[in-house]
XYZ file of C-alpha atoms in Angstrom:
336
model
C 0.000 0.000 0.000
C 1.248 3.479 -0.832
C 2.261 5.773 2.002
C 1.167 8.904 0.097
C -2.409 10.069 -0.377
C -2.808 12.147 -3.546
C -5.742 14.590 -3.365
C -7.509 17.293 -5.376
C -8.675 20.322 -3.367
C -10.721 23.393 -4.265
C -8.241 26.288 -4.449
C -10.553 29.019 -5.791
C -14.225 29.401 -6.635
C -14.613 29.199 -10.414
C -16.000 31.983 -12.536
C -17.735 30.117 -15.328
C -16.208 26.811 -16.302
C -13.761 25.424 -13.729
C -10.161 26.087 -14.782
C -6.915 24.354 -13.869
C -6.026 27.143 -11.433
C -9.173 26.520 -9.411
C -7.716 23.239 -8.151
C -4.790 22.326 -5.912
C -3.070 18.946 -6.140
C -1.812 17.955 -2.704
C -0.069 14.994 -1.093
C -0.475 13.853 2.496
C 0.555 10.739 4.425
C -2.028 7.976 4.209
C -4.031 8.257 7.462
C -4.469 5.421 9.936
C -7.961 4.558 11.163
C -8.745 5.128 14.834
C -11.085 2.907 16.850
C -14.431 2.706 15.074
C -12.951 3.811 11.744
C -11.849 2.204 8.490
C -9.497 3.181 5.682
C -10.715 2.914 2.096
C -8.519 2.847 -0.989
C -10.535 4.719 -3.590
C -10.780 2.932 -6.925
C -13.647 4.722 -8.713
C -14.837 8.346 -8.520
C -18.275 9.479 -9.673
C -18.374 12.676 -11.740
C -21.716 14.476 -11.715
C -23.067 17.792 -13.054
C -24.102 18.751 -9.507
C -20.414 19.067 -8.646
C -20.329 22.421 -10.401
C -23.055 23.788 -8.125
C -21.118 22.591 -5.069
C -18.259 24.927 -6.014
C -20.310 28.133 -5.665
C -20.692 29.815 -2.289
C -24.438 30.274 -2.397
C -27.398 28.665 -0.599
C -28.293 25.246 -1.933
C -29.567 21.854 -0.802
C -26.063 21.011 0.432
C -23.264 23.253 1.759
C -20.647 24.240 -0.817
C -17.225 22.646 -0.855
C -14.996 24.830 1.296
C -11.869 26.447 -0.035
C -8.836 24.185 0.465
C -11.093 21.204 1.188
C -10.778 17.910 -0.659
C -13.279 18.018 -3.511
C -16.511 16.265 -2.546
C -17.335 13.179 -4.593
C -19.218 9.938 -4.354
C -16.784 7.090 -4.866
C -16.182 3.393 -4.479
C -13.251 1.511 -3.087
C -11.772 -1.314 -1.026
C -11.344 -1.458 2.725
C -7.589 -1.796 3.328
C -7.500 -1.243 7.110
C -10.304 -1.513 9.622
C -10.871 -0.846 13.301
C -14.627 -0.931 12.741
C -16.591 -4.052 13.722
C -18.932 -3.704 10.772
C -16.324 -3.630 8.005
C -13.571 -6.095 7.181
C -10.405 -5.676 5.136
C -11.063 -6.702 1.540
C -14.716 -5.621 1.493
C -15.822 -3.065 -1.078
C -17.920 -0.010 -0.264
C -19.343 3.171 -1.764
C -19.662 6.515 -0.005
C -18.683 10.173 -0.074
C -14.911 9.710 -0.075
C -13.863 12.750 -2.098
C -11.273 13.118 -4.830
C -8.370 11.364 -3.141
C -6.686 7.987 -3.161
C -7.435 7.076 0.459
C -10.282 8.079 2.757
C -11.045 7.560 6.448
C -14.646 6.750 7.408
C -16.584 5.972 10.550
C -18.906 3.796 8.492
C -21.868 6.155 8.391
C -23.401 6.467 4.945
C -21.363 3.601 3.486
C -22.887 0.842 1.383
C -21.252 -2.553 1.047
C -21.106 -3.733 -2.566
C -19.995 -6.861 -4.380
C -17.849 -6.189 -7.486
C -18.038 -9.889 -8.324
C -21.768 -9.473 -8.964
C -21.657 -6.302 -11.094
C -18.799 -3.900 -11.878
C -17.952 -1.218 -9.317
C -18.952 1.407 -11.887
C -22.533 0.124 -11.848
C -22.747 0.762 -8.099
C -22.050 4.426 -8.913
C -24.490 4.395 -11.826
C -27.672 2.338 -12.097
C -27.348 0.986 -8.547
C -26.147 4.290 -7.100
C -27.348 7.885 -6.922
C -27.838 7.982 -10.695
C -30.350 5.157 -10.546
C -32.060 6.574 -7.477
C -32.398 9.976 -9.153
C -33.933 8.500 -12.288
C -36.262 6.224 -10.332
C -37.719 8.743 -7.899
C -37.681 11.623 -10.350
C -39.717 9.684 -12.892
C -42.025 7.618 -10.697
C -42.621 9.941 -7.733
C -42.125 13.485 -9.005
C -43.141 12.716 -12.585
C -46.015 10.498 -11.415
C -45.618 8.269 -14.474
C -48.813 6.674 -15.755
C -49.491 3.891 -18.235
C -49.502 5.197 -21.792
C -47.688 8.452 -21.002
C -45.453 10.153 -23.529
C -42.164 11.102 -21.841
C -39.715 13.735 -23.056
C -36.181 13.760 -21.597
C -33.477 16.377 -22.060
C -29.846 15.420 -21.545
C -31.111 11.994 -22.541
C -27.710 10.483 -23.335
C -26.332 11.438 -19.930
C -26.233 9.344 -16.780
C -29.712 10.088 -15.423
C -31.432 10.774 -18.739
C -30.405 7.461 -20.291
C -31.858 5.633 -17.292
C -35.077 7.642 -17.175
C -35.833 6.729 -20.776
C -35.231 3.042 -20.194
C -37.368 3.014 -17.042
C -40.204 4.672 -18.934
C -39.915 2.072 -21.708
C -40.039 -0.734 -19.127
C -43.381 0.752 -18.060
C -44.649 0.740 -21.651
C -44.462 4.468 -22.323
C -43.527 6.365 -25.474
C -40.116 7.961 -24.955
C -38.504 10.880 -26.785
C -34.985 12.025 -25.998
C -33.159 15.301 -26.571
C -29.385 14.937 -26.944
C -26.446 16.667 -28.569
C -25.059 15.251 -31.800
C -25.870 12.360 -34.162
C -23.910 9.758 -32.169
C -25.954 10.409 -29.044
C -29.212 10.455 -30.987
C -28.318 7.083 -32.523
C -27.411 5.666 -29.096
C -30.855 6.534 -27.759
C -32.871 4.976 -30.575
C -30.608 2.140 -31.721
C -29.264 0.871 -28.393
C -31.453 2.120 -25.553
C -34.830 1.683 -27.212
C -36.121 5.267 -27.279
C -38.981 5.789 -29.733
C -37.471 9.007 -31.093
C -34.572 11.357 -30.428
C -33.905 14.972 -31.376
C -30.524 16.689 -31.746
C -30.679 20.023 -29.921
C -27.526 21.185 -31.707
C -29.281 21.148 -35.078
C -31.519 24.032 -36.085
C -35.240 24.108 -35.452
C -35.500 22.306 -32.114
C -39.083 23.423 -31.548
C -40.195 22.234 -34.985
C -38.515 18.861 -34.601
C -40.064 18.354 -31.169
C -43.488 19.026 -32.700
C -42.768 16.364 -35.294
C -41.560 13.865 -32.677
C -44.436 14.558 -30.258
C -47.320 15.929 -32.347
C -49.823 15.304 -29.536
C -47.588 16.694 -26.801
C -45.981 15.048 -23.778
C -47.234 14.029 -20.351
C -43.893 14.046 -18.541
C -40.941 16.301 -19.337
C -37.830 15.258 -17.395
C -35.390 18.162 -17.685
C -31.677 17.899 -17.001
C -30.566 20.867 -19.106
C -32.510 24.107 -18.490
C -32.219 27.191 -20.687
C -33.484 27.088 -24.263
C -34.016 23.328 -24.142
C -36.328 23.711 -21.154
C -38.317 26.370 -23.009
C -38.630 24.145 -26.074
C -39.903 21.255 -23.962
C -42.413 23.464 -22.171
C -43.910 24.164 -25.576
C -44.924 20.507 -25.974
C -46.902 19.978 -22.758
C -50.257 18.243 -22.703
C -52.985 19.189 -20.287
C -52.026 17.984 -16.815
C -48.383 17.410 -17.731
C -45.667 17.069 -15.092
C -42.314 18.805 -15.588
C -39.515 17.299 -13.486
C -36.610 19.652 -12.760
C -33.655 17.374 -12.124
C -30.843 19.685 -13.214
C -29.796 22.499 -15.520
C -26.349 21.668 -16.847
C -26.526 24.356 -19.529
C -26.722 26.990 -16.773
C -24.204 25.821 -14.184
C -21.229 27.748 -15.547
C -23.151 30.959 -16.218
C -23.685 32.149 -12.649
C -27.326 32.763 -11.816
C -29.494 30.522 -14.006
C -31.989 32.233 -16.291
C -35.619 31.332 -15.709
C -37.921 29.775 -18.311
C -39.488 32.196 -20.788
C -42.189 29.739 -21.791
C -43.567 29.184 -18.289
C -47.118 30.275 -19.219
C -47.442 26.873 -20.883
C -47.861 25.576 -17.332
C -50.918 27.772 -16.902
C -52.467 27.018 -20.281
C -51.994 23.270 -19.881
C -52.794 23.107 -16.149
C -49.354 21.539 -15.737
C -46.946 21.570 -12.835
C -43.178 21.968 -12.660
C -41.394 20.555 -9.629
C -37.797 20.222 -8.551
C -36.469 17.485 -6.304
C -33.357 16.302 -4.476
C -32.735 12.567 -4.412
C -31.459 12.617 -0.820
C -35.061 13.171 0.321
C -35.858 9.585 -0.700
C -33.033 7.899 1.242
C -35.411 5.759 3.291
C -36.585 4.092 0.049
C -33.237 3.496 -1.673
C -33.274 -0.217 -0.842
C -36.676 -0.683 -2.468
C -35.642 1.163 -5.607
C -32.293 -0.631 -5.749
C -33.964 -4.023 -5.599
C -36.254 -3.162 -8.511
C -33.416 -1.724 -10.581
C -31.236 -4.772 -9.892
C -34.057 -6.998 -11.103
C -34.350 -5.093 -14.371
C -30.579 -5.266 -14.864
C -30.583 -9.048 -14.319
C -33.491 -9.453 -16.717
C -31.708 -7.503 -19.433
C -34.447 -4.860 -19.498
C -32.092 -2.105 -18.376
C -28.555 -1.178 -19.419
C -26.270 0.781 -17.115
C -24.604 3.020 -19.671
C -21.200 4.035 -18.320
C -18.360 6.195 -19.648
C -15.225 5.153 -17.773
C -11.998 7.161 -17.909
C -8.923 5.414 -16.508
C -6.346 7.652 -14.866
C -5.315 9.136 -11.536
C -6.980 11.507 -9.096
C -4.946 14.228 -10.796
C -7.043 13.697 -13.923
C -10.210 14.731 -12.108
C -10.292 18.423 -13.218
C -9.946 17.618 -16.925
C -12.333 14.664 -16.712
C -15.001 16.793 -15.004
C -15.064 19.116 -18.008
C -16.294 16.274 -20.218
C -19.706 16.756 -18.609
C -19.913 20.388 -19.720
C -18.499 19.714 -23.176
C -21.046 16.963 -23.860
C -18.331 14.310 -24.257
C -19.796 11.611 -22.023
C -22.222 8.886 -23.020
C -24.008 7.774 -19.879
C -22.497 7.851 -16.414
C -19.018 9.413 -16.192
C -16.646 7.595 -13.819
C -12.936 8.117 -13.190
C -11.276 4.771 -12.517
C -8.078 5.082 -10.502
C -5.443 2.901 -12.126
C -6.426 -0.576 -13.319
C -8.412 -1.726 -10.266
C-alpha cells in the first residue's frame, strides 16, 4: 500500500467553467484509522453535473465545498485497514470519499457492494445515486402513468439514459433530446427510445413538434435554458415537468428562468424540482427493482469510464460540460 495520499482540493471558486487554477493537487501521508474507523482505498470516482453547483458559495440543498477542502465526490473503493466491527479488510464499499486515493470513514453512509456481482462502476451508476435519481424523479415526481409520452433532455447522460429506459419498461412512449448524431443514434438504436432529437441542429421546436405531435405528459429536464423552453412548448394538459438539473446553466452564474412558463398555466401543468437525498429511506426498495431489471436484461447501465489518476479529475469533469460523455461518467483510478 502506498504511504502517500494524492488529493484534489478546491483552491478558488470558479468563474464560469472550472479552470486548472481553481484546483490544488496535494499529497499527504495515508491516514491510519482510529477505533471505530476504516481506511478505504478509492478505486472509482463518480463525476456528476451537480459538482459544479457545489463549487459556488451560495445557498443550496447542500453546503458548498470549502476552499482548500478535498473536492466532494461519491466514490467506491476497497477497505484496506479496519478498526470498525462492521467492516472487514477486503470488502468493497461506496460513499462520499472525495477526490483522493485514500479516505477515512466511521462507516456512516457507506454501502457494502460486491464487485463480483456487477462492476464497481454500476454501483455508482444504475445501482447508485444515478439510478435513485432517475427512479424517484420519474415515478414519484413525474407520477408516471401507463400510456404516457415522456420527453427527456440530456437523454444520453447518466440520469437521462436511465429515465428513458425506465419509462420504456413501463410501456411508455419515450422521446430524448441529446447533442449530436452519435448520441441520438445511441438513444434509438441501443437504448430503445422511440425518437430522439438533436438540440444542436436548427429548429428544435419544430422537430419536437414532429416527434411529439400530440404533446408530452412528462418532461424530465436535465438541461434548463433554451431546451427547457422548447420542452415546455410541448406539454399536454395535466403534464408534469420534473426539474432534475440544468447543466446548460451551471457555468453561467445565476441561471436564467424559463421564458415559456405560461405553458404551465395554459396546460394546467406543474413543474417541480427534487433532491434525491429526500428519498433515502426508500433506496433499498428502488435498488432491488433496478437490480431486477438489470438481471433481466431490461435495463442497461450506460457508463463512460476514464482510466487515470486523481490528478485527472479536473480535466475529466469538463467532459460533462463539453457533452463528451455517453451515460455515467466515472474516473477509474489505475487498473483496479
